[in-house]
Tab-separated table of C-alpha atoms and ligand atoms in Angstrom:
chain	number	residue	atom	x	y	z
A	16	MET	CA	-5.716	-35.849	-7.931
A	17	SER	CA	-9.071	-35.987	-6.464
A	18	LYS	CA	-11.661	-38.772	-7.413
A	19	LYS	CA	-13.153	-36.639	-10.000
A	20	GLY	CA	-10.294	-36.251	-11.888
A	21	LYS	CA	-9.493	-32.698	-10.938
A	22	PHE	CA	-6.226	-31.707	-9.609
A	23	GLN	CA	-5.881	-30.045	-6.106
A	24	THR	CA	-3.030	-28.864	-4.034
A	25	PRO	CA	-1.018	-31.588	-2.241
A	26	LYS	CA	-1.933	-32.228	1.464
A	27	GLY	CA	-1.228	-29.589	3.741
A	28	ILE	CA	-0.342	-27.019	1.180
A	29	HIS	CA	-2.403	-24.208	0.131
A	30	ASP	CA	-3.094	-21.461	-2.489
A	31	ILE	CA	-2.678	-17.919	-0.977
A	32	LEU	CA	-5.369	-16.352	-2.778
A	33	PRO	CA	-5.479	-12.570	-3.728
A	34	LYS	CA	-7.594	-11.744	-0.836
A	35	LYS	CA	-5.008	-12.939	1.666
A	36	GLN	CA	-2.030	-11.270	-0.015
A	37	LYS	CA	-2.373	-7.851	1.550
A	38	TYR	CA	-1.878	-9.831	5.046
A	39	TYR	CA	1.354	-11.427	3.654
A	40	ARG	CA	2.452	-8.119	2.199
A	41	LYS	CA	1.982	-6.227	5.529
A	42	VAL	CA	4.066	-8.621	7.297
A	43	TYR	CA	6.750	-8.199	5.016
A	44	GLN	CA	6.718	-4.691	4.781
A	45	VAL	CA	6.881	-4.480	8.802
A	46	CYS	CA	9.824	-6.903	8.750
A	47	LYS	CA	11.456	-4.964	5.956
A	48	LYS	CA	11.007	-1.617	7.698
A	49	ILE	CA	12.232	-3.081	10.942
A	50	ALA	CA	15.118	-4.827	9.280
A	51	ASP	CA	16.147	-1.564	7.531
A	52	TYR	CA	16.041	0.274	10.839
A	53	TYR	CA	18.294	-2.299	12.493
A	54	GLY	CA	20.756	-2.457	9.586
A	55	PHE	CA	19.730	-6.195	8.338
A	56	GLN	CA	20.349	-7.049	4.652
A	57	GLU	CA	17.855	-9.275	2.751
A	58	ILE	CA	19.027	-12.328	1.258
A	59	TYR	CA	17.268	-14.931	-0.756
A	60	THR	CA	18.836	-18.617	-0.412
A	61	PRO	CA	17.738	-21.497	-2.594
A	62	ILE	CA	14.710	-23.545	-1.774
A	63	LEU	CA	16.536	-26.606	-2.855
A	64	GLU	CA	19.757	-27.337	-1.088
A	65	ASP	CA	22.104	-30.174	-0.706
A	66	ARG	CA	20.352	-32.422	1.760
A	67	GLY	CA	23.417	-32.882	4.005
A	68	VAL	CA	23.033	-28.929	4.844
A	69	TYR	CA	19.928	-29.889	7.020
A	70	GLU	CA	21.172	-33.314	8.048
A	71	LYS	CA	24.317	-31.644	9.470
A	72	GLY	CA	23.074	-28.316	10.369
A	73	THR	CA	19.349	-28.995	11.782
A	74	GLY	CA	20.830	-32.415	12.880
A	75	GLU	CA	20.663	-35.896	11.830
A	76	GLY	CA	18.559	-36.785	14.935
A	77	THR	CA	15.882	-34.116	14.788
A	78	ASP	CA	12.263	-34.648	13.871
A	79	ILE	CA	12.741	-32.340	10.908
A	80	VAL	CA	15.501	-34.224	9.269
A	81	GLN	CA	14.094	-37.759	10.221
A	82	LYS	CA	10.520	-37.314	9.479
A	83	GLU	CA	9.729	-34.078	7.970
A	84	MET	CA	12.085	-33.331	4.940
A	85	PHE	CA	10.985	-33.501	1.600
A	86	LYS	CA	13.688	-35.256	-0.205
A	87	LEU	CA	14.381	-35.621	-3.821
A	88	LYS	CA	17.334	-37.085	-6.000
A	89	THR	CA	18.259	-35.462	-9.267
A	90	LYS	CA	18.893	-37.443	-12.547
A	91	GLY	CA	22.607	-36.729	-11.955
A	92	GLY	CA	22.422	-38.280	-8.541
A	93	GLU	CA	22.512	-35.071	-6.488
A	94	LYS	CA	20.750	-35.439	-3.131
A	95	LEU	CA	18.690	-32.305	-2.537
A	96	ALA	CA	15.937	-31.312	0.025
A	97	LEU	CA	13.147	-28.598	-0.164
A	98	ARG	CA	14.353	-26.246	2.667
A	99	PRO	CA	12.505	-27.108	6.026
A	100	GLU	CA	14.069	-24.117	7.855
A	101	GLY	CA	16.488	-21.092	6.982
A	102	THR	CA	19.386	-21.190	9.347
A	103	PRO	CA	21.568	-23.991	8.024
A	104	GLY	CA	21.176	-22.293	4.486
A	105	ILE	CA	22.417	-19.036	5.617
A	106	ALA	CA	25.560	-20.764	7.344
A	107	ARG	CA	26.039	-22.519	4.066
A	108	ALA	CA	25.974	-19.145	2.077
A	109	TYR	CA	27.758	-17.254	4.578
A	110	ILE	CA	30.828	-19.583	4.137
A	111	GLU	CA	30.368	-19.938	0.371
A	112	ASN	CA	30.203	-16.229	-0.263
A	113	GLY	CA	33.205	-15.420	1.898
A	114	MET	CA	30.915	-13.227	4.495
A	115	SER	CA	33.566	-13.534	7.076
A	116	ASN	CA	35.213	-10.771	5.297
A	117	TRP	CA	32.332	-8.602	5.349
A	118	GLN	CA	32.121	-6.062	8.286
A	119	THR	CA	31.012	-7.835	11.574
A	120	PRO	CA	28.327	-8.385	12.395
A	121	VAL	CA	26.615	-9.752	9.180
A	122	LYS	CA	23.073	-9.242	9.824
A	123	LEU	CA	20.675	-11.045	7.317
A	124	TRP	CA	17.032	-11.400	6.932
A	125	TYR	CA	14.777	-13.301	4.622
A	126	PHE	CA	11.055	-14.091	3.828
A	127	GLY	CA	10.087	-17.038	2.051
A	128	PRO	CA	8.396	-20.437	1.742
A	129	PHE	CA	9.668	-23.530	3.634
A	130	PHE	CA	8.538	-27.310	3.691
A	131	ARG	CA	8.045	-29.878	6.338
A	132	TYR	CA	6.288	-33.192	5.775
A	133	GLU	CA	4.042	-32.624	9.140
A	134	LYS	CA	0.668	-33.895	9.895
A	135	PRO	CA	-1.478	-30.996	8.637
A	136	GLN	CA	-3.521	-29.311	11.387
A	137	ALA	CA	-4.509	-25.740	12.360
A	138	GLY	CA	-1.398	-23.641	11.988
A	139	ARG	CA	0.833	-26.568	10.766
A	140	TYR	CA	1.235	-26.882	7.030
A	141	ARG	CA	3.654	-28.659	4.685
A	142	GLN	CA	4.403	-25.538	3.016
A	143	PHE	CA	4.504	-22.398	4.921
A	144	TRP	CA	6.038	-19.027	5.112
A	145	GLN	CA	8.633	-17.689	7.447
A	146	PHE	CA	10.486	-14.595	7.987
A	147	GLY	CA	13.922	-14.892	9.574
A	148	PHE	CA	16.559	-12.476	11.044
A	149	GLU	CA	20.245	-13.621	11.514
A	150	ILE	CA	22.986	-12.032	13.253
A	151	ILE	CA	26.395	-13.678	12.493
A	152	GLY	CA	29.715	-12.976	14.243
A	153	GLN	CA	28.766	-11.714	17.597
A	154	SER	CA	28.622	-13.459	20.927
A	155	ASP	CA	27.343	-10.663	23.053
A	156	ALA	CA	24.250	-11.281	25.215
A	157	ALA	CA	22.999	-7.894	24.264
A	158	VAL	CA	22.498	-9.365	20.664
A	159	ASP	CA	20.424	-12.145	21.915
A	160	ALA	CA	18.340	-9.544	23.683
A	161	GLU	CA	18.164	-7.133	20.548
A	162	LEU	CA	16.937	-9.963	18.443
A	163	ILE	CA	14.100	-10.745	20.813
A	164	GLN	CA	13.140	-7.141	20.870
A	165	ILE	CA	13.091	-7.034	17.160
A	166	PHE	CA	10.972	-9.906	17.067
A	167	TYR	CA	8.550	-8.328	19.661
A	168	ASN	CA	8.659	-5.145	17.670
A	169	ILE	CA	7.678	-6.673	14.501
A	170	LEU	CA	4.709	-8.632	16.249
A	171	ARG	CA	3.700	-5.389	18.138
A	172	GLU	CA	3.864	-3.135	15.024
A	173	LEU	CA	1.510	-5.742	13.461
A	174	ARG	CA	-0.777	-5.160	16.476
A	175	ILE	CA	-0.711	-8.555	17.912
A	176	GLU	CA	-1.378	-8.512	21.456
A	177	ASP	CA	-1.141	-10.608	24.456
A	178	LEU	CA	2.423	-11.828	23.716
A	179	SER	CA	4.642	-14.013	25.803
A	180	ILE	CA	8.232	-15.000	25.296
A	181	LYS	CA	9.503	-18.021	26.807
A	182	ILE	CA	13.261	-18.330	27.304
A	183	ASN	CA	15.910	-20.604	28.456
A	184	SER	CA	19.447	-21.524	28.023
A	185	ILE	CA	20.780	-24.919	26.901
A	186	GLY	CA	24.215	-24.301	27.603
A	187	ASP	CA	27.238	-25.298	25.464
A	188	GLU	CA	29.599	-28.151	24.858
A	189	GLU	CA	31.248	-27.474	28.245
A	190	CYS	CA	28.153	-27.802	30.403
A	191	ARG	CA	25.441	-29.593	28.389
A	192	PRO	CA	26.871	-33.205	27.996
A	193	GLU	CA	27.204	-33.373	31.748
A	194	TYR	CA	23.490	-32.034	32.091
A	195	ILE	CA	22.401	-34.603	29.724
A	196	GLU	CA	24.081	-37.355	31.409
A	197	LYS	CA	22.164	-36.318	34.790
A	198	LEU	CA	19.100	-36.103	32.907
A	199	GLU	CA	19.558	-39.567	31.294
A	200	GLU	CA	20.005	-41.019	34.684
A	201	TYR	CA	16.969	-39.337	36.197
A	202	PHE	CA	14.732	-40.336	33.191
A	203	LYS	CA	16.035	-43.873	33.301
A	204	GLU	CA	14.952	-44.241	36.630
A	205	ASN	CA	11.462	-42.940	35.816
A	206	LYS	CA	11.257	-44.669	32.572
A	207	LYS	CA	8.032	-46.527	33.225
A	208	ASN	CA	6.225	-43.222	33.778
A	209	LEU	CA	7.160	-41.770	30.522
A	210	CYS	CA	5.114	-41.996	27.406
A	211	LYS	CA	6.032	-44.256	24.578
A	212	ASN	CA	7.650	-41.444	22.452
A	213	CYS	CA	9.873	-40.235	25.416
A	214	GLN	CA	10.985	-43.836	26.211
A	215	LYS	CA	12.315	-43.792	22.679
A	216	ARG	CA	13.773	-40.210	23.061
A	217	LEU	CA	15.816	-41.675	26.144
A	218	LYS	CA	18.033	-43.470	23.869
A	219	ASP	CA	18.689	-40.658	21.451
A	220	ASN	CA	17.227	-37.411	22.261
A	221	VAL	CA	16.801	-36.945	26.197
A	222	LEU	CA	16.500	-33.146	25.951
A	223	ARG	CA	13.273	-33.342	23.945
A	224	ILE	CA	11.696	-35.172	26.701
A	225	LEU	CA	11.553	-31.834	28.362
A	226	ASP	CA	9.086	-30.252	25.935
A	227	CYS	CA	6.717	-33.125	25.707
A	228	LYS	CA	3.276	-32.299	26.479
A	229	ASN	CA	2.218	-35.524	27.571
A	230	LYS	CA	0.566	-35.460	31.192
A	231	LYS	CA	2.574	-38.341	32.272
A	232	CYS	CA	5.824	-36.950	31.309
A	233	ASN	CA	4.763	-33.469	32.632
A	234	LYS	CA	4.577	-35.253	36.114
A	235	VAL	CA	7.994	-36.773	35.830
A	236	LYS	CA	9.628	-33.572	34.561
A	237	GLU	CA	8.571	-31.646	37.871
A	238	ASP	CA	11.435	-33.338	39.662
A	239	ALA	CA	13.998	-33.397	36.730
A	240	PRO	CA	17.307	-31.601	37.149
A	241	GLN	CA	17.155	-28.417	35.549
A	242	ILE	CA	19.638	-26.961	32.997
A	243	ILE	CA	19.735	-23.584	34.842
A	244	ASP	CA	21.312	-24.985	37.910
A	245	ASN	CA	23.845	-26.948	35.788
A	246	LEU	CA	25.169	-24.325	33.494
A	247	CYS	CA	28.922	-23.567	33.304
A	248	ASP	CA	30.096	-20.246	34.732
A	249	ASP	CA	30.242	-18.569	31.129
A	250	CYS	CA	26.884	-19.882	29.974
A	251	HIS	CA	25.297	-18.845	33.270
A	252	GLU	CA	26.793	-15.208	32.852
A	253	HIS	CA	25.834	-15.018	29.478
A	254	PHE	CA	22.042	-15.928	30.220
A	255	LYS	CA	21.963	-13.613	33.256
A	256	LYS	CA	23.142	-10.949	30.953
A	257	VAL	CA	20.503	-11.611	28.236
A	258	LEU	CA	17.817	-11.340	31.009
A	259	GLU	CA	19.324	-8.161	32.391
A	260	PHE	CA	19.094	-6.661	28.925
A	261	LEU	CA	15.656	-7.842	28.357
A	262	ASP	CA	14.720	-6.174	31.765
A	263	LYS	CA	15.767	-2.840	29.962
A	264	THR	CA	12.894	-3.454	27.446
A	265	GLU	CA	9.410	-3.982	27.366
A	266	VAL	CA	9.492	-7.584	26.238
A	267	PRO	CA	7.179	-9.892	28.477
A	268	TYR	CA	9.397	-12.619	28.917
A	269	GLU	CA	9.243	-15.744	31.404
A	270	LEU	CA	11.575	-18.360	32.164
A	271	ASP	CA	10.817	-21.783	30.785
A	272	PRO	CA	13.230	-24.245	31.929
A	273	TYR	CA	11.735	-26.928	29.889
A	274	LEU	CA	12.235	-25.099	26.507
A	275	VAL	CA	14.937	-26.933	24.479
A	276	ARG	CA	13.806	-26.303	20.945
A	277	GLY	CA	14.017	-29.104	18.406
A	278	LEU	CA	16.975	-28.299	16.216
A	279	ASP	CA	20.598	-29.438	17.058
A	280	TYR	CA	22.530	-26.405	16.559
A	281	TYR	CA	21.387	-24.397	19.419
A	282	THR	CA	23.849	-23.283	21.970
A	283	ARG	CA	22.835	-20.981	24.999
A	284	THR	CA	19.871	-18.771	24.535
A	285	VAL	CA	16.759	-20.403	23.145
A	286	PHE	CA	13.316	-18.727	22.951
A	287	GLU	CA	9.892	-18.940	21.772
A	288	VAL	CA	7.158	-16.386	21.046
A	289	PHE	CA	3.344	-16.984	21.634
A	290	THR	CA	0.080	-15.157	21.921
A	291	GLY	CA	-2.959	-16.106	23.915
A	292	GLU	CA	-3.632	-18.553	26.515
A	293	GLU	CA	-1.851	-21.846	26.663
A	294	ASP	CA	-3.579	-25.274	26.249
A	295	GLU	CA	-2.181	-27.395	28.860
A	296	GLU	CA	-2.184	-30.742	27.024
A	297	GLU	CA	-1.689	-29.582	23.534
A	298	GLY	CA	0.744	-26.753	24.330
A	299	GLN	CA	0.379	-24.035	21.685
A	300	ASN	CA	1.774	-22.982	18.261
A	301	ALA	CA	4.482	-20.740	18.606
A	302	LEU	CA	4.389	-17.514	16.451
A	303	GLY	CA	8.353	-17.884	16.135
A	304	GLY	CA	11.330	-18.932	17.708
A	305	GLY	CA	15.105	-18.864	17.777
A	306	GLY	CA	18.335	-18.882	19.531
A	307	ARG	CA	22.108	-18.836	19.409
A	308	TYR	CA	23.895	-21.085	17.445
A	309	ASP	CA	27.523	-20.403	18.076
A	310	LYS	CA	28.975	-23.726	16.653
A	311	LEU	CA	27.252	-23.984	13.198
A	312	ILE	CA	29.357	-22.043	10.963
A	313	GLU	CA	32.292	-23.960	12.343
A	314	LEU	CA	30.453	-27.398	11.778
A	315	PHE	CA	30.120	-26.387	8.180
A	316	GLY	CA	33.952	-25.807	7.809
A	317	GLY	CA	34.079	-22.155	8.681
A	318	LYS	CA	35.955	-20.249	11.178
A	319	GLU	CA	34.735	-20.369	14.827
A	320	THR	CA	32.076	-17.557	14.332
A	321	PRO	CA	29.346	-17.007	17.025
A	322	ALA	CA	25.668	-16.368	15.787
A	323	THR	CA	22.236	-15.891	16.809
A	324	GLY	CA	18.895	-15.707	15.082
A	325	MET	CA	15.205	-16.273	15.029
A	326	ALA	CA	12.306	-17.023	12.613
A	327	GLY	CA	8.578	-16.232	12.660
A	328	GLY	CA	5.691	-18.351	10.969
A	329	VAL	CA	3.835	-16.070	8.618
A	330	GLU	CA	0.789	-18.302	8.381
A	331	ARG	CA	0.268	-18.167	12.042
A	332	ILE	CA	1.192	-14.461	12.283
A	333	VAL	CA	-1.497	-13.677	9.539
A	334	GLU	CA	-4.202	-15.665	11.162
A	335	LYS	CA	-3.894	-13.081	14.188
A	336	LEU	CA	-3.956	-9.975	11.672
A	337	VAL	CA	-7.595	-8.951	12.345
A	338	ASP	CA	-6.988	-5.854	14.300
A	339	GLU	CA	-8.965	-3.019	12.312
A	340	ARG	CA	-6.312	-0.428	13.424
A	341	LEU	CA	-4.009	-1.946	10.788
A	342	THR	CA	-3.585	-0.166	7.495
A	343	PHE	CA	-3.039	-1.827	4.435
A	344	GLU	CA	-1.454	-0.410	1.136
A	345	GLU	CA	-4.009	-0.609	-1.560
A	346	PRO	CA	-3.156	-0.878	-5.211
A	347	GLU	CA	-3.741	2.891	-6.731
A	348	LYS	CA	-7.129	3.143	-8.432
A	349	ALA	CA	-7.447	4.175	-12.126
A	350	ARG	CA	-9.120	7.308	-12.483
A	351	VAL	CA	-8.999	6.974	-16.345
A	352	PHE	CA	-10.625	4.260	-18.763
A	353	LEU	CA	-9.533	3.794	-22.281
A	354	ALA	CA	-12.482	2.474	-24.473
A	355	GLN	CA	-11.565	1.332	-27.876
A	356	ILE	CA	-13.958	0.349	-30.731
A	357	GLY	CA	-12.594	-1.850	-33.445
A	358	GLU	CA	-9.270	-3.480	-34.610
A	359	THR	CA	-7.401	-0.303	-35.737
A	360	ALA	CA	-8.118	1.436	-32.374
A	361	LYS	CA	-7.344	-1.356	-30.443
A	362	ARG	CA	-3.899	-1.618	-32.029
A	363	GLU	CA	-3.330	2.117	-31.280
A	364	THR	CA	-4.436	1.437	-27.775
A	365	PHE	CA	-1.090	-0.421	-27.074
A	366	ASP	CA	0.960	2.549	-27.661
A	367	LEU	CA	-1.308	4.963	-25.735
A	368	LEU	CA	-1.375	2.729	-22.674
A	369	GLU	CA	2.511	2.376	-22.627
A	370	GLU	CA	2.588	6.351	-22.942
A	371	PHE	CA	0.339	6.605	-19.916
A	372	ARG	CA	2.109	4.053	-17.856
A	373	LYS	CA	5.546	5.983	-18.440
A	374	LYS	CA	3.945	9.018	-17.266
A	375	GLY	CA	2.796	7.315	-14.086
A	376	ILE	CA	-0.936	7.774	-15.034
A	377	LYS	CA	-2.906	4.385	-14.156
A	378	VAL	CA	-5.514	3.637	-17.209
A	379	ALA	CA	-7.774	0.919	-16.961
A	380	GLU	CA	-9.032	-0.995	-20.031
A	381	SER	CA	-11.002	-4.053	-21.253
A	382	LEU	CA	-9.160	-5.035	-24.341
A	383	GLY	CA	-11.406	-8.263	-24.532
A	384	ARG	CA	-14.431	-5.996	-25.340
A	385	ASN	CA	-15.323	-4.265	-28.730
A	386	SER	CA	-18.310	-2.262	-28.406
A	387	LEU	CA	-18.727	0.845	-26.255
A	388	ARG	CA	-21.654	0.259	-24.073
A	389	PRO	CA	-19.933	-2.520	-22.239
A	390	GLN	CA	-16.870	-0.718	-21.833
A	391	LEU	CA	-18.732	2.403	-20.613
A	392	ASN	CA	-20.521	0.089	-18.116
A	393	ILE	CA	-17.163	-1.029	-16.726
A	394	ALA	CA	-15.919	2.398	-16.462
A	395	ASP	CA	-18.865	3.688	-14.595
A	396	LYS	CA	-18.632	0.548	-12.049
A	397	MET	CA	-14.948	1.310	-11.607
A	398	GLU	CA	-16.022	4.973	-10.829
A	399	VAL	CA	-13.144	6.581	-12.990
A	400	ASP	CA	-13.365	10.392	-13.516
A	401	TYR	CA	-12.833	10.073	-17.328
A	402	THR	CA	-13.002	7.819	-20.148
A	403	LEU	CA	-11.059	8.118	-23.295
A	404	ILE	CA	-12.908	6.686	-26.316
A	405	LEU	CA	-10.896	5.749	-29.295
A	406	GLY	CA	-12.580	4.577	-32.687
A	407	LYS	CA	-11.533	4.040	-36.162
A	408	LYS	CA	-12.665	7.601	-37.345
A	409	GLU	CA	-10.672	9.077	-34.226
A	410	VAL	CA	-7.320	7.158	-35.339
A	411	VAL	CA	-7.844	8.306	-38.888
A	412	GLU	CA	-8.122	11.924	-37.719
A	413	ASP	CA	-5.553	11.551	-35.086
A	414	GLU	CA	-7.992	12.407	-32.182
A	415	ILE	CA	-9.337	10.860	-29.260
A	416	ILE	CA	-12.506	11.694	-27.160
A	417	ILE	CA	-12.409	12.608	-23.524
A	418	ARG	CA	-15.568	11.953	-21.697
A	419	ASN	CA	-16.252	13.366	-18.289
A	420	MET	CA	-17.848	10.579	-16.363
A	421	LYS	CA	-19.602	12.956	-13.908
A	422	SER	CA	-21.203	15.403	-16.341
A	423	GLY	CA	-21.297	13.154	-19.514
A	424	LYS	CA	-19.728	15.844	-21.308
A	425	GLN	CA	-17.388	15.159	-24.133
A	426	LYS	CA	-14.447	16.787	-26.029
A	427	LYS	CA	-12.000	15.914	-28.736
A	428	VAL	CA	-8.301	16.452	-28.383
A	429	LYS	CA	-5.250	15.529	-30.525
A	430	LEU	CA	-4.117	12.009	-29.873
A	431	SER	CA	-0.425	13.299	-29.385
A	432	LYS	CA	-1.736	15.746	-26.690
A	433	VAL	CA	-3.944	13.368	-24.761
A	434	VAL	CA	-1.478	12.293	-22.230
A	435	SER	CA	-0.375	15.807	-21.115
A	436	GLU	CA	-4.095	16.835	-21.328
A	437	MET	CA	-4.926	14.080	-18.964
A	438	LYS	CA	-2.099	14.948	-16.419
A	439	LYS	CA	-3.542	18.357	-16.192
A	440	LYS	CA	-7.035	17.092	-15.588
A	441	LEU	CA	-6.173	14.770	-13.005
A	442	LYS	CA	-4.000	17.321	-10.909
B	526	HAM	P1	11.205	-23.113	14.165
B	526	HAM	O1	10.882	-23.089	15.402
B	526	HAM	O2	11.337	-24.592	13.576
B	526	HAM	O3	12.683	-22.438	13.859
B	526	HAM	O4	10.138	-22.607	13.220
B	526	HAM	C1	9.725	-21.084	13.362
B	526	HAM	C2	8.394	-21.022	13.161
B	526	HAM	O5	7.964	-21.146	11.894
B	526	HAM	C3	7.665	-21.670	13.998
B	526	HAM	O6	7.564	-21.055	15.450
B	526	HAM	C4	6.220	-21.491	13.458
B	526	HAM	O7	5.655	-20.320	13.635
B	526	HAM	C5	6.704	-21.414	12.090
B	526	HAM	N1	6.469	-22.922	11.510
B	526	HAM	C6	7.183	-23.992	11.509
B	526	HAM	N2	6.762	-25.059	11.351
B	526	HAM	C7	5.689	-24.763	10.655
B	526	HAM	C8	4.680	-25.457	9.930
B	526	HAM	N3	4.535	-26.566	9.544
B	526	HAM	N4	3.447	-24.736	9.570
B	526	HAM	C9	3.389	-23.314	9.716
B	526	HAM	N5	4.252	-22.794	10.460
B	526	HAM	C10	5.426	-23.516	10.875
B	526	HAM	C11	13.321	-22.396	12.841
B	526	HAM	O8	12.875	-22.582	11.847
B	526	HAM	C12	14.849	-21.826	12.943
B	526	HAM	N6	15.423	-21.719	11.794
B	526	HAM	C13	14.535	-20.513	13.712
B	526	HAM	C14	16.089	-19.869	13.736
B	526	HAM	C15	16.526	-18.921	13.026
B	526	HAM	N7	16.892	-20.125	14.742
B	526	HAM	C16	17.973	-19.238	14.663
B	526	HAM	N8	17.879	-18.535	13.411
């Protein structure tokens, strides 16, 4: 509540007003079109999940779980969280709904609100929308490349330009532990030159030092061992193939040996999508990101099931949707206005509006007004072709007046015939 006693949205959380809806809808429509094309099925998972889904899935040591989760406890003692991201909920749903018996791969997509208790700033909110695409059941490198291409296609269809995709492989349980050891050793030797945050990360999250944007850390990173030189043969081969497949597409990608992503479940391919110039110190807000998560389903008690996915940040994308070449689906304009005078006529209006609606004719009204003049003024402003006028006398005589708004000419027709009459006139 504000000082004046008026309620406001919580910090970092915003209304999405009618003016903005068309942009959100556009992003949804483009996602849906592309999802349909590539054979993804839409899924809604709950906004509230067992907190453990994220603690175990996203990872106990991640910023998301440690600092950013909105947690709540029900009266019954259940420990829940508002979903901070979609992938762990999808893995839970995959197992809970027996999707391993569905035809492989299971391709799912979603669009909805997510919650992170972050420091609000441009492009960073506490409630934000994401679309996400997940392909479960395939380990082939081609699938990773396809997913990146899908993301690219969505953004291009939305006319977002100047896109760049950063990509890396973070290996698997075979090669990553050894790499982390090397990295730890290297950073320990250079501990003094790391920022405070990264000195802490040395203890529990060495990989994250790689994507620190601090100038001091950047300098240290320059000579750090790179994962690409430390991948096992299988991961190396997999990554090489992802890049080869990407070379077959128009996707503008660049290797980024420092890209590690802040979620624990990733294996092998990781990527992020950007637009525009990068700020060297601040880095940049990614429009989206994703990667492979071959161990997550197993971690949740399912069979060993490789998977890969990505999610886009809708607010950040909507902020870029200014291209005048974009077309939006506008709601159909009413060509007919129904004006009523008096209570008897008003009652009759309800049936009539329903009849028109069932026949697919959009009719505007102003049920809160009672006299004719203001209703005609509204009809004028709406630029309808016809106004139907219904008073007590007309109801008693089972008639209604049709007024041509251009010529001002009026005629009476039987009330029971008005829908078919209007259908003919509007052809
Ligand atoms: P993420 O990188 O944490 O990945 O989030 C994806 C995108 O959501 C970000 O690139 C950004 O555009 C948007 N986003 C994240 N946090 C905020 C925020 N506080 N305010 C506004 N936008 C935000 C995931 O969430 C993974 N689940 C992606 C994935 C799917 N990986 C595999 N499958």
